XYZ file of N, CA and C in Angstrom:
288
model
N 3.188 6.929 0.611
C 3.460 7.562 1.883
C 4.955 7.888 1.918
N 5.282 9.090 2.331
C 6.671 9.521 2.411
C 7.077 9.528 3.876
N 8.158 8.816 4.211
C 8.607 8.655 5.593
C 10.094 8.962 5.679
N 10.480 9.706 6.712
C 11.883 9.924 7.013
C 12.246 8.958 8.143
N 13.294 8.178 7.934
C 13.753 7.210 8.934
C 15.115 7.664 9.433
N 15.250 7.765 10.743
C 16.544 8.087 11.344
C 16.881 6.992 12.348
N 18.165 6.797 12.550
C 18.577 5.773 13.508
C 19.844 6.204 14.223
N 20.010 5.662 15.410
C 21.218 5.851 16.200
C 21.542 4.488 16.795
N 22.621 3.897 16.342
C 23.017 2.564 16.792
C 24.282 2.695 17.622
N 24.259 2.141 18.821
C 25.404 2.170 19.717
C 26.491 1.258 19.152
N 27.658 1.837 18.835
C 28.735 1.064 18.199
C 29.935 0.844 19.122
N 29.701 0.834 20.423
C 30.804 0.645 21.366
C 31.276 -0.803 21.444
N 30.536 -1.721 20.854
C 30.950 -3.118 20.839
C 30.823 -3.663 19.409
N 31.472 -4.783 19.116
C 31.412 -5.339 17.751
C 29.983 -5.626 17.285
N 29.124 -6.048 18.186
C 27.723 -6.312 17.824
C 27.021 -5.052 17.348
N 27.344 -3.925 17.963
C 26.753 -2.659 17.557
C 27.208 -2.238 16.174
N 28.477 -2.430 15.886
C 28.996 -2.090 14.556
C 28.330 -2.958 13.487
N 28.094 -4.220 13.816
C 27.416 -5.127 12.887
C 25.953 -4.696 12.685
N 25.275 -4.328 13.787
C 23.891 -3.856 13.676
C 23.818 -2.592 12.826
N 24.775 -1.681 13.021
C 24.794 -0.433 12.249
C 24.879 -0.729 10.750
N 25.769 -1.622 10.349
C 25.897 -1.971 8.936
C 24.597 -2.569 8.391
N 23.966 -3.429 9.181
C 22.725 -4.066 8.735
C 21.585 -3.065 8.622
N 21.470 -2.151 9.589
C 20.417 -1.134 9.537
C 20.635 -0.223 8.331
N 21.864 0.220 8.117
C 22.161 1.087 6.973
C 21.848 0.380 5.660
N 22.242 -0.882 5.540
C 21.987 -1.640 4.308
C 20.489 -1.786 4.073
N 19.733 -2.051 5.128
C 18.287 -2.195 5.003
C 17.670 -0.879 4.513
N 18.103 0.229 5.075
C 17.566 1.531 4.674
C 17.940 1.870 3.232
N 19.159 1.544 2.820
C 19.585 1.794 1.434
C 18.714 1.010 0.460
N 18.283 -0.178 0.856
C 17.446 -1.001 -0.016
C 16.084 -0.387 -0.280
N 15.611 0.466 0.618
C 14.250 0.991 0.507
C 14.161 2.502 0.329
N 15.254 3.220 0.547
C 15.148 4.668 0.491
C 16.400 5.337 0.002
N 16.402 6.638 0.096
C 17.513 7.473 -0.335
C 18.197 8.059 0.891
N 19.512 7.850 1.010
C 20.262 8.439 2.124
C 20.375 9.933 1.861
N 19.963 10.749 2.841
C 20.082 12.197 2.708
C 21.094 12.769 3.694
N 21.396 12.047 4.748
C 22.478 12.358 5.678
C 22.945 11.020 6.247
N 23.990 11.031 7.067
C 24.604 9.765 7.494
C 23.609 8.744 8.029
N 22.757 9.120 8.932
C 21.806 8.171 9.516
C 20.374 8.602 9.260
N 20.141 9.232 8.113
C 18.815 9.740 7.763
C 18.469 9.294 6.347
N 17.314 8.660 6.208
C 16.855 8.168 4.914
C 15.444 8.662 4.646
N 15.173 8.959 3.392
C 13.827 9.295 2.944
C 13.305 8.115 2.149
N 12.099 7.655 2.505
C 11.505 6.498 1.837
C 10.122 6.857 1.313
N 9.887 6.530 0.066
C 8.571 6.691 -0.541
C 8.045 5.287 -0.772
N 7.114 4.835 0.061
C 6.657 3.450 0.010
C 5.161 3.378 0.283
N 4.544 2.330 -0.230
C 3.139 2.113 0.112
C 3.067 1.562 1.538
N 1.867 1.511 2.082
C 1.690 1.130 3.494
C 2.222 -0.270 3.788
N 1.964 -1.221 2.915
C 2.416 -2.595 3.148
C 3.938 -2.694 3.144
N 4.568 -2.002 2.210
C 6.031 -2.017 2.152
C 6.617 -1.364 3.384
N 6.002 -0.272 3.829
C 6.539 0.391 5.013
C 6.416 -0.493 6.250
N 5.326 -1.231 6.386
C 5.189 -2.153 7.521
C 6.327 -3.166 7.500
N 6.675 -3.664 6.312
C 7.785 -4.617 6.185
C 9.112 -3.971 6.563
N 9.350 -2.736 6.080
C 10.587 -2.023 6.410
C 10.697 -1.853 7.927
N 9.637 -1.376 8.530
C 9.649 -1.116 9.975
C 9.902 -2.402 10.759
N 9.215 -3.475 10.410
C 9.410 -4.750 11.115
C 10.830 -5.267 10.939
N 11.362 -5.163 9.719
C 12.736 -5.615 9.477
C 13.730 -4.816 10.322
N 13.542 -3.506 10.392
C 14.442 -2.667 11.194
C 14.313 -2.978 12.681
N 13.086 -3.177 13.150
C 12.883 -3.505 14.567
C 13.554 -4.822 14.940
N 13.634 -5.741 13.992
C 14.296 -7.022 14.246
C 15.817 -6.906 14.228
N 16.351 -5.826 13.673
C 17.805 -5.650 13.605
C 18.389 -4.929 14.815
N 17.651 -4.002 15.386
C 18.224 -3.169 16.447
C 18.104 -3.832 17.819
N 18.872 -3.310 18.758
C 18.748 -3.670 20.175
C 18.077 -2.476 20.843
N 16.780 -2.572 21.175
C 16.065 -1.412 21.722
C 16.610 -0.912 23.061
N 17.460 -1.707 23.723
C 18.086 -1.262 24.969
C 19.280 -0.342 24.697
N 19.824 -0.392 23.463
C 21.023 0.380 23.135
C 20.842 1.315 21.936
N 19.903 1.021 21.045
C 19.756 1.730 19.778
C 18.394 2.427 19.723
N 18.244 3.305 18.726
C 16.941 3.941 18.544
C 16.640 4.146 17.070
N 15.355 4.113 16.765
C 14.819 4.401 15.440
C 13.780 5.497 15.600
N 13.690 6.376 14.603
C 12.637 7.389 14.574
C 12.030 7.385 13.185
N 10.712 7.463 13.116
C 9.990 7.505 11.854
C 9.176 8.799 11.825
N 9.375 9.587 10.789
C 8.624 10.828 10.597
C 7.722 10.626 9.392
N 6.426 10.610 9.624
C 5.455 10.353 8.572
C 5.042 11.681 7.937
N 5.488 11.912 6.702
C 5.182 13.164 6.018
C 3.992 13.033 5.078
N 3.511 11.833 4.871
C 2.328 11.619 4.055
C 2.590 11.751 2.565
N 1.509 11.959 1.820
C 1.608 12.045 0.365
C 1.849 13.467 -0.127
N 1.531 14.462 0.675
C 1.715 15.852 0.276
C 2.963 16.402 0.956
N 4.085 15.755 0.721
C 5.327 16.070 1.430
C 6.154 17.165 0.779
N 5.922 17.469 -0.487
C 6.802 18.368 -1.238
C 6.958 19.734 -0.569
N 5.910 20.232 0.059
C 5.973 21.547 0.692
C 6.405 21.476 2.157
N 6.704 20.282 2.630
C 7.111 20.107 4.022
C 8.620 19.933 4.172
N 9.344 19.916 3.056
C 10.790 19.689 3.079
C 11.490 20.914 2.506
N 12.426 21.427 3.270
C 13.258 22.530 2.788
C 14.708 22.095 2.895
N 15.455 22.235 1.827
C 16.855 21.823 1.806
C 17.745 23.041 1.590
N 18.762 23.171 2.438
C 19.750 24.244 2.318
C 21.115 23.598 2.502
N 22.046 23.885 1.638
C 23.390 23.355 1.827
C 23.928 22.624 0.628
N 24.992 21.879 0.873
C 25.815 21.347 -0.208
C 25.215 20.189 -0.978
N 24.746 19.186 -0.310
C 24.262 18.011 -1.033
C 22.991 18.374 -1.790
N 23.009 18.126 -3.091
C 21.847 18.479 -3.883
C 20.676 17.580 -3.536
N 19.506 18.133 -3.631
C 18.294 17.389 -3.354
C 17.964 16.515 -4.558
N 16.984 15.673 -4.433
C 16.579 14.770 -5.501
C 15.065 14.724 -5.542
N 14.534 14.214 -6.631
C 13.097 14.052 -6.787
C 12.728 12.620 -6.446
N 12.062 12.375 -5.302
C 11.747 11.008 -4.897
C 10.853 10.276 -5.893
N 10.100 11.014 -6.686
C 9.232 10.383 -7.664
C 9.894 10.292 -9.037
N 11.111 10.786 -9.149
C 11.836 10.756 -10.418
C 12.611 9.465 -10.581
N 13.461 9.447 -11.583
C 14.282 8.270 -11.864
C 15.502 8.252 -10.970
N 15.908 7.056 -10.562
C 17.124 6.906 -9.764
C 18.313 6.796 -10.704
N 19.355 7.530 -10.407
C 20.581 7.449 -11.220
C 21.386 6.240 -10.764
N 21.825 5.453 -11.695
C 22.617 4.274 -11.354
C 24.063 4.490 -11.674
């Protein structure tokens, strides 16, 4: 399943800045950053449930927000990229 995860964390207080770092780190562990607060994740259903629960435990729903866009398995024709940052193949090898 291919999912786009976006987040907006309120950073007006030190707790918010800490939450932002934790949310970003969690997303980096499971997906590819495509913009500052936007990640693309290719995960099976069980892994995605874990990702979602972990993120929900990190944010403050009174101040922050998460959005999940479920693109499914046939996502290749649903994504169009224009601009500077080169795209990547989610099913390909990760460069280290």
